Coordinates of C-alpha atoms in Angstrom, one line a residue:
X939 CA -18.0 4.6 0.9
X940 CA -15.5 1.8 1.6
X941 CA -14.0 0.7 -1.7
X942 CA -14.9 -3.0 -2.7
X943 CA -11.3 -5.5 -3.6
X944 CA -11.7 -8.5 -5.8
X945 CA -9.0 -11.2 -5.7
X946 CA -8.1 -13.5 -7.9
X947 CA -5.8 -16.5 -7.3
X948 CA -5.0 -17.9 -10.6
X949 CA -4.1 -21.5 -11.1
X950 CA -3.4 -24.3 -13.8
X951 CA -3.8 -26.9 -11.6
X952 CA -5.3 -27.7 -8.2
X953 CA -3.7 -29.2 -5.4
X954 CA -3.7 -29.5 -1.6
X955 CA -1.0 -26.4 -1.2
X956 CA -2.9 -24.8 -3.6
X957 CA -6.2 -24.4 -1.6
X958 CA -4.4 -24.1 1.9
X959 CA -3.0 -21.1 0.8
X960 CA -6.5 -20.2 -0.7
X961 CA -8.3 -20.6 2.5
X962 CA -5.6 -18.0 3.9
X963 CA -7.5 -15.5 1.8
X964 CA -11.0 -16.5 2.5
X965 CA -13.2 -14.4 5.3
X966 CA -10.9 -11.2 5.3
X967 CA -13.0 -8.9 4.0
X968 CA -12.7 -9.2 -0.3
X969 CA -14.1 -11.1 -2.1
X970 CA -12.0 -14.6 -3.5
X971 CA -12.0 -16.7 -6.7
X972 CA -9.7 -19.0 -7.7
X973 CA -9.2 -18.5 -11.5
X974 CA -8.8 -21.9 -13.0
X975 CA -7.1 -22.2 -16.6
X976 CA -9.2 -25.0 -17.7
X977 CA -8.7 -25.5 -21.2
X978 CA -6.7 -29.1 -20.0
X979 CA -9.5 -30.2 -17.9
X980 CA -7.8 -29.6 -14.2
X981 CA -11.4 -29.4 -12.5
X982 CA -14.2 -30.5 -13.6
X983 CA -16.9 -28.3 -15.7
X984 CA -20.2 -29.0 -14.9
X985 CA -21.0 -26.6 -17.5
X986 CA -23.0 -24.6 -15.3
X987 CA -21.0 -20.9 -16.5
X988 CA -17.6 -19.8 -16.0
X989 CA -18.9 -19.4 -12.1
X990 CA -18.8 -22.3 -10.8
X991 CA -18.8 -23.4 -6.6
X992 CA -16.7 -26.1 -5.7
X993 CA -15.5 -28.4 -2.8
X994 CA -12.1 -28.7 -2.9
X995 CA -10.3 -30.7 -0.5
X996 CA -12.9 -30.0 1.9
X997 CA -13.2 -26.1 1.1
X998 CA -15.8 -24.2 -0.5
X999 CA -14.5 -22.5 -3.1
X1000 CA -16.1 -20.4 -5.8
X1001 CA -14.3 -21.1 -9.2
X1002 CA -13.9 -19.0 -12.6
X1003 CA -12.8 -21.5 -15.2
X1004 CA -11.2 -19.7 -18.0
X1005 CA -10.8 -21.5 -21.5
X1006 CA -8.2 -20.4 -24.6
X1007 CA -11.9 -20.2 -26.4
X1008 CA -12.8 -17.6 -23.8
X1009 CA -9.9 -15.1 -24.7
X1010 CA -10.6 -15.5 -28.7
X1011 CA -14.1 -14.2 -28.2
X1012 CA -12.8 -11.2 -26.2
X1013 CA -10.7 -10.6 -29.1
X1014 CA -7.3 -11.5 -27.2
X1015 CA -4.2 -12.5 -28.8
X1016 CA -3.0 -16.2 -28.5
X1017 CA 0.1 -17.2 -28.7
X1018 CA 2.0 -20.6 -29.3
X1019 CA 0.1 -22.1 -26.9
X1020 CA -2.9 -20.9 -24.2
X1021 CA -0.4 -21.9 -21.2
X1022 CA 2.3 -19.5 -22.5
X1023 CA -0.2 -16.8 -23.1
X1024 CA -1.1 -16.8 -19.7
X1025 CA 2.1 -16.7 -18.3
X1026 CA 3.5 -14.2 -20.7
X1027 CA 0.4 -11.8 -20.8
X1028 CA -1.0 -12.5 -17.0
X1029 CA -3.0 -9.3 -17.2
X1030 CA -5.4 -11.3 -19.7
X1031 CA -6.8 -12.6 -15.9
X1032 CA -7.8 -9.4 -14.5
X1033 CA -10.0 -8.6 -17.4
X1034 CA -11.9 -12.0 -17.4
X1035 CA -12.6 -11.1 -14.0
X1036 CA -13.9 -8.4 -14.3
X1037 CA -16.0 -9.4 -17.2
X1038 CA -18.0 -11.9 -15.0
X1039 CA -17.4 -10.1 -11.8
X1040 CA -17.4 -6.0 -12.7
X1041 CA -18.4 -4.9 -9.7
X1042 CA -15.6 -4.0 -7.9
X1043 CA -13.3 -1.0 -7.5
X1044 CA -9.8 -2.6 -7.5
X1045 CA -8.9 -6.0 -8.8
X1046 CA -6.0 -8.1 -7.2
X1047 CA -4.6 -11.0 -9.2
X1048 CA -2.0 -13.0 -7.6
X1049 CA 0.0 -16.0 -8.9
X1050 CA -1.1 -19.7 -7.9
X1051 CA 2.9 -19.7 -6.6
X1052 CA 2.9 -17.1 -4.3
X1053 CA 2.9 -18.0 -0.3
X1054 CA 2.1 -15.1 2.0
X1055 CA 4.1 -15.9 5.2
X1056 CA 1.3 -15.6 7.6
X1057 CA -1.6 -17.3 9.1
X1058 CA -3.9 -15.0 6.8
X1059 CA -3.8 -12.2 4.6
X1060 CA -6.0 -10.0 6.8
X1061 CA -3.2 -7.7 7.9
X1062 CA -1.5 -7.4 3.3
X1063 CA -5.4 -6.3 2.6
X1064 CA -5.7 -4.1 5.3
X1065 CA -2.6 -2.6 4.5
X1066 CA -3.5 -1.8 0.8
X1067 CA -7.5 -0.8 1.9
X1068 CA -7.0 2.9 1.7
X1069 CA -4.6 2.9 -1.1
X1070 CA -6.3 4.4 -4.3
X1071 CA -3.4 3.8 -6.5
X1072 CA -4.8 2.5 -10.0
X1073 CA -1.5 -0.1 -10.4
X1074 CA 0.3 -2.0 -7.3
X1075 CA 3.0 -3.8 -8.7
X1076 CA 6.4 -5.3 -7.4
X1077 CA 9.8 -3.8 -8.7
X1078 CA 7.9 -1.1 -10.9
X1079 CA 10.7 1.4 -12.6
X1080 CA 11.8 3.1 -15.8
X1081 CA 13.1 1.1 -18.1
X1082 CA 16.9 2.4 -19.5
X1083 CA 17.0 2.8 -23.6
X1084 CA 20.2 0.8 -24.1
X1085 CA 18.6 -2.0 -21.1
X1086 CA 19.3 -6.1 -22.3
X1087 CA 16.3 -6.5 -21.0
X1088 CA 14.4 -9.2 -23.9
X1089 CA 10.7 -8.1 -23.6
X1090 CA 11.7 -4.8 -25.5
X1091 CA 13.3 -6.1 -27.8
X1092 CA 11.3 -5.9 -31.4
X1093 CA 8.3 -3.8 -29.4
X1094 CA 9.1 -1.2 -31.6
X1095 CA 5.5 -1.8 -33.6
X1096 CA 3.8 -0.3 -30.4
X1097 CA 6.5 1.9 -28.7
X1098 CA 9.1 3.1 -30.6
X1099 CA 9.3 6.4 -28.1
X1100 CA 12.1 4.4 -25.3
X1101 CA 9.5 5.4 -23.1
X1102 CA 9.4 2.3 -21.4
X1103 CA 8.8 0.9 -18.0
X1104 CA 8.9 -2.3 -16.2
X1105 CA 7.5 -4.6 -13.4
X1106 CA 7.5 -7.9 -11.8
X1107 CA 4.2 -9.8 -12.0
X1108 CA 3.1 -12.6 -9.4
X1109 CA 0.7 -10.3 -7.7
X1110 CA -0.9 -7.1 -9.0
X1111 CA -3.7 -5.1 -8.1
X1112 CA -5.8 -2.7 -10.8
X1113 CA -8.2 -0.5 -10.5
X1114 CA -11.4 -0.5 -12.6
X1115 CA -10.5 2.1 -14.9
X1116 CA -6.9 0.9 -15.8
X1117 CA -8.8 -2.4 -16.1
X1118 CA -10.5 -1.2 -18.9
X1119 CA -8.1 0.9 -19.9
X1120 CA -5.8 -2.2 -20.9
X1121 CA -8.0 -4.1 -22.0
X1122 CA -9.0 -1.8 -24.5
X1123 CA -5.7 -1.3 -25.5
X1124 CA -5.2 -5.1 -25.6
X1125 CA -7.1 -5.6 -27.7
X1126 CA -6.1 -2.7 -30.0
X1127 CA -3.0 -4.0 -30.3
X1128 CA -3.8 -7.7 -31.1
X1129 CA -5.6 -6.3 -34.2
X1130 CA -2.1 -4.5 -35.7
X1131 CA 0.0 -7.0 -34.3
X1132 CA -1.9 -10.3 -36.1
X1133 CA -2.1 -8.4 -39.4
X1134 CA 2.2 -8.1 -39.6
X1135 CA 2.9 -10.2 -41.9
X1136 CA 6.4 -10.1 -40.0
X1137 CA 5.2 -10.2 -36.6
X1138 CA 7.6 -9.1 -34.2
X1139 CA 7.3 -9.7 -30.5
X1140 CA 3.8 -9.9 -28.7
X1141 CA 4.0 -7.1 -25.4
X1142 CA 4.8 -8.9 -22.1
X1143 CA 2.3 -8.0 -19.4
X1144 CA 5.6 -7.0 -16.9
X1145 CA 6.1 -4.4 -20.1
X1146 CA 3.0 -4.1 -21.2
X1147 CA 1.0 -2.8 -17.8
X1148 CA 3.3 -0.7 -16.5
X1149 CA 4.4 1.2 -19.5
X1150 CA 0.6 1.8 -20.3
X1151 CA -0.1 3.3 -16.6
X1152 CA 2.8 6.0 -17.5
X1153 CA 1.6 6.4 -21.2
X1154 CA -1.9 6.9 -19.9
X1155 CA -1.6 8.7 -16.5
X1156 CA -2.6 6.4 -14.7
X1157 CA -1.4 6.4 -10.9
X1158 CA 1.2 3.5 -9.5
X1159 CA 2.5 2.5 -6.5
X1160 CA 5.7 -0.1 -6.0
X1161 CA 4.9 -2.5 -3.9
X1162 CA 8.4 -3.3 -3.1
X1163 CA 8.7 -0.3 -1.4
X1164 CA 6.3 -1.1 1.0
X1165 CA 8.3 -3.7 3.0
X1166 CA 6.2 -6.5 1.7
X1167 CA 8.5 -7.6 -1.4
X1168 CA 8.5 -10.6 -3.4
X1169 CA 11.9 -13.1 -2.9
X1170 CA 13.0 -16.0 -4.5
X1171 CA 10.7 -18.7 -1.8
X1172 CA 12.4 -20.4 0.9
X1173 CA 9.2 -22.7 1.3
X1174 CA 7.8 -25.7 -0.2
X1175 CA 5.3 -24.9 -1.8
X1176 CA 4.2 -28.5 -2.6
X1177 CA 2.7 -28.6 1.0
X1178 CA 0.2 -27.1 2.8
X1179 CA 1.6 -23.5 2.7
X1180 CA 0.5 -22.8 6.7
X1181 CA 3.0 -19.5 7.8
X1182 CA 6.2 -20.5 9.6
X1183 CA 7.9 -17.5 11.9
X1184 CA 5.3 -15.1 10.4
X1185 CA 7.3 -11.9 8.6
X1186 CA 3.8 -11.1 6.6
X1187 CA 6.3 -11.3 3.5
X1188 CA 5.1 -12.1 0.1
X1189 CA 7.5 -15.0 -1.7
X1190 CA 7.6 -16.0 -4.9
X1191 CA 9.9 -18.3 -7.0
X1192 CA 11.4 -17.7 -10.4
X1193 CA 11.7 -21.7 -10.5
X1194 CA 8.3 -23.0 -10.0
X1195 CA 9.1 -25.0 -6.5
X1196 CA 11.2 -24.8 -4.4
X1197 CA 12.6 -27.7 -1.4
X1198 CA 13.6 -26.9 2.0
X1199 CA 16.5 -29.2 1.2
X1200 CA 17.8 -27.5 -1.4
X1201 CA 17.2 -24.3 1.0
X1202 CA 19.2 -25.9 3.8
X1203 CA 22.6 -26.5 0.9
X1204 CA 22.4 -22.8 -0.1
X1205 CA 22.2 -21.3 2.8
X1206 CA 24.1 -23.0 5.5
X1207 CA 27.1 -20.4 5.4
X1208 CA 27.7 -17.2 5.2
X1209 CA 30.7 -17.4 2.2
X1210 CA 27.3 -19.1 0.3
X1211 CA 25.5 -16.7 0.7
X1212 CA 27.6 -13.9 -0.5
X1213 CA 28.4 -16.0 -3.5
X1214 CA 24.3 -15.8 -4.4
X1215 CA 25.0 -12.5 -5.4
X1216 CA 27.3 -12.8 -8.1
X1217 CA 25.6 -12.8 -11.6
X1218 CA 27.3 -15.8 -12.6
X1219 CA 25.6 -18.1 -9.3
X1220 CA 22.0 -16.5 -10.2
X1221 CA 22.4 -17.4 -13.8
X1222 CA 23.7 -21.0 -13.1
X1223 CA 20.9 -21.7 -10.5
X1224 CA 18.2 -20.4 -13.2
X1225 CA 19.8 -23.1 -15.8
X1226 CA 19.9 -26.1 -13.7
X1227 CA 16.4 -25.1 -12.6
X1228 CA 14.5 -24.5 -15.4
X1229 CA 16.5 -27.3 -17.3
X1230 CA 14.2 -30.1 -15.9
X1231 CA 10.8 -29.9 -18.0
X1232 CA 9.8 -28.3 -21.2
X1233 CA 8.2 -25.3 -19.5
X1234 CA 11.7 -24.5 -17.5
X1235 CA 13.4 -24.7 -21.6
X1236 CA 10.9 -22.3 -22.6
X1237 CA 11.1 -19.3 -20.3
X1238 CA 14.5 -20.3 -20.2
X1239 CA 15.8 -16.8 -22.3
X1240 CA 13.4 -14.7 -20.2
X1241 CA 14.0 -15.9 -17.0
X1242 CA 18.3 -15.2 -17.5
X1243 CA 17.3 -12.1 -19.3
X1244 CA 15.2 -10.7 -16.3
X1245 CA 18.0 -12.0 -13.7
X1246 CA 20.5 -9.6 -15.3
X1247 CA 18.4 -7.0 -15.9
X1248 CA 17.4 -7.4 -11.8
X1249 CA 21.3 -7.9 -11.6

């Protein structure tokens, strides 16, 4: 029997780019939802359920609105804030999803700020149909005892083994049972972790999935070793995100948008270019970047942490 893919897209807000790139989903053979963070009021709730079907700039668009009250009563640790928590601990999305849609065998969630570079993603789902891996992640690999890396650091309450392993989020897929799997564990962990009285460092999903799949046996697959890896995005992603010279290439910014113009200056010339690759360009890029708003000052650490570490 054909195996049965859910997706997620999971948003904060929603915009015109936003649902163009939606549509590119739409009619190719899974089933789509966007996953709206709600708990700011970026659609609104008719207070139907979480399920609610919307029009959105003149698409149809089933929604799953997901409040910070929701994750509390699945027993989920918050952080300093519900936006943080679902950028730091993404895989809390796949297991909302699958609480109000569990009938599914594998379970993709993918960033609101990726942009497939194609006119559909009929030919990406195709490609990962017949895979039965439990955990499809970019940049998956072992993590080194003595790495820099900041989400170990103080992780020693859970994993104090140096078994560790690492991934890049912006799209995922999971299978049921590694679904439940985490979740399980999630929430195991929120219960020791909220009773430290010196609490030490809550377990990034990039850390947190991918060591569990190797802890638990669970099978993987790195996704950027199947020619469709994620790179810092040459696009706008403030427009309508239609495909332009079509390399079926997942993109994904570490800054959260990207201009063409900015593209055009860093790219004109080939002695730019080979300067990108010095540490020292990366890091200065990620500072002016994520120097203009609050957000950018917070995952300011992170982000240079996880360009050296990639480094």
């Amino acid at each position: 029997m054909k195996a049965k893919h859910f997706v997620l897209f999971a948003t904060y807000k929603v915009t015109p780019s936003i649902i163009s790139e939606f549509k590119k989903m739409q009619d190719c053979g899974v089933k789509c939802v966007l996953g709206v963070h709600n708990t700011y009021g970026a659609l609104e709730d008719d207070k139907s359920g979480a399920v609610q079907v919307k029009t959105l700039f003149g698409t149809e668009v089933t929604c799953l609105l997901l409040y910070e009250k929701d994750l509390k009563d699945m027993g989920l640790h918050i952080e300093a804030n519900i936006g943080y928590t679902l950028w730091h601990s993404t895989d809390y999305w796949a297991y909302f999803a699958h609480k109000h849609f569990s009938d599914f065998d594998f379970y993709w969630e993918i960033d609101y700020d990726c942009f497939l570079n194609a006119p559909n993603y009929q030919k990406f789902f195709d490609f990962y149909d017949c895979c039965n891996e439990d955990f499809i992640v970019p940049n998956f690999r072992k993590i080194d005892k003595d790495t820099t890396w900041s989400w170990v650091k103080n992780t020693q309450w859970a994993y104090n083994d140096n078994e560790w392993y690492g991934s890049l989020f912006g799209i995922a897929r999971y299978s049921k049972k590694f679904i439940l799997a985490l979740y399980e564990k999630r929430v195991a962990y929120t219960k020791i972790y909220e009773n430290y009285k010196d609490k030490k460092q809550w377990l990034m999903c990039e850390f947190f999935t991918a060591t569990e799949a190797m802890k638990q046996g669970f099978s993987t697959r790195n996704f950027s070793q199947d020619g469709h890896q994620i790179r810092i995005n040459p696009f706008d992603l403030n427009a309508e995100r239609f495909f332009i010279n079509p390399d079926n290439k997942i993109y994904h910014p570490i800054k959260e948008v990207a201009s063409t113009k900015t593209l055009t200056k860093t790219i004109v010339i080939g002695a730019t270019m080979r300067a990108q690759n010095f540490l020292s360009y990366k890091l200065g890029v990620a500072l002016i970047e994520n120097s203009k708003s609050l957000k950018g000052y917070i995952r300011m650490p992170f982000v240079l942490s996880y360009i050296t570490e990639l480094h």
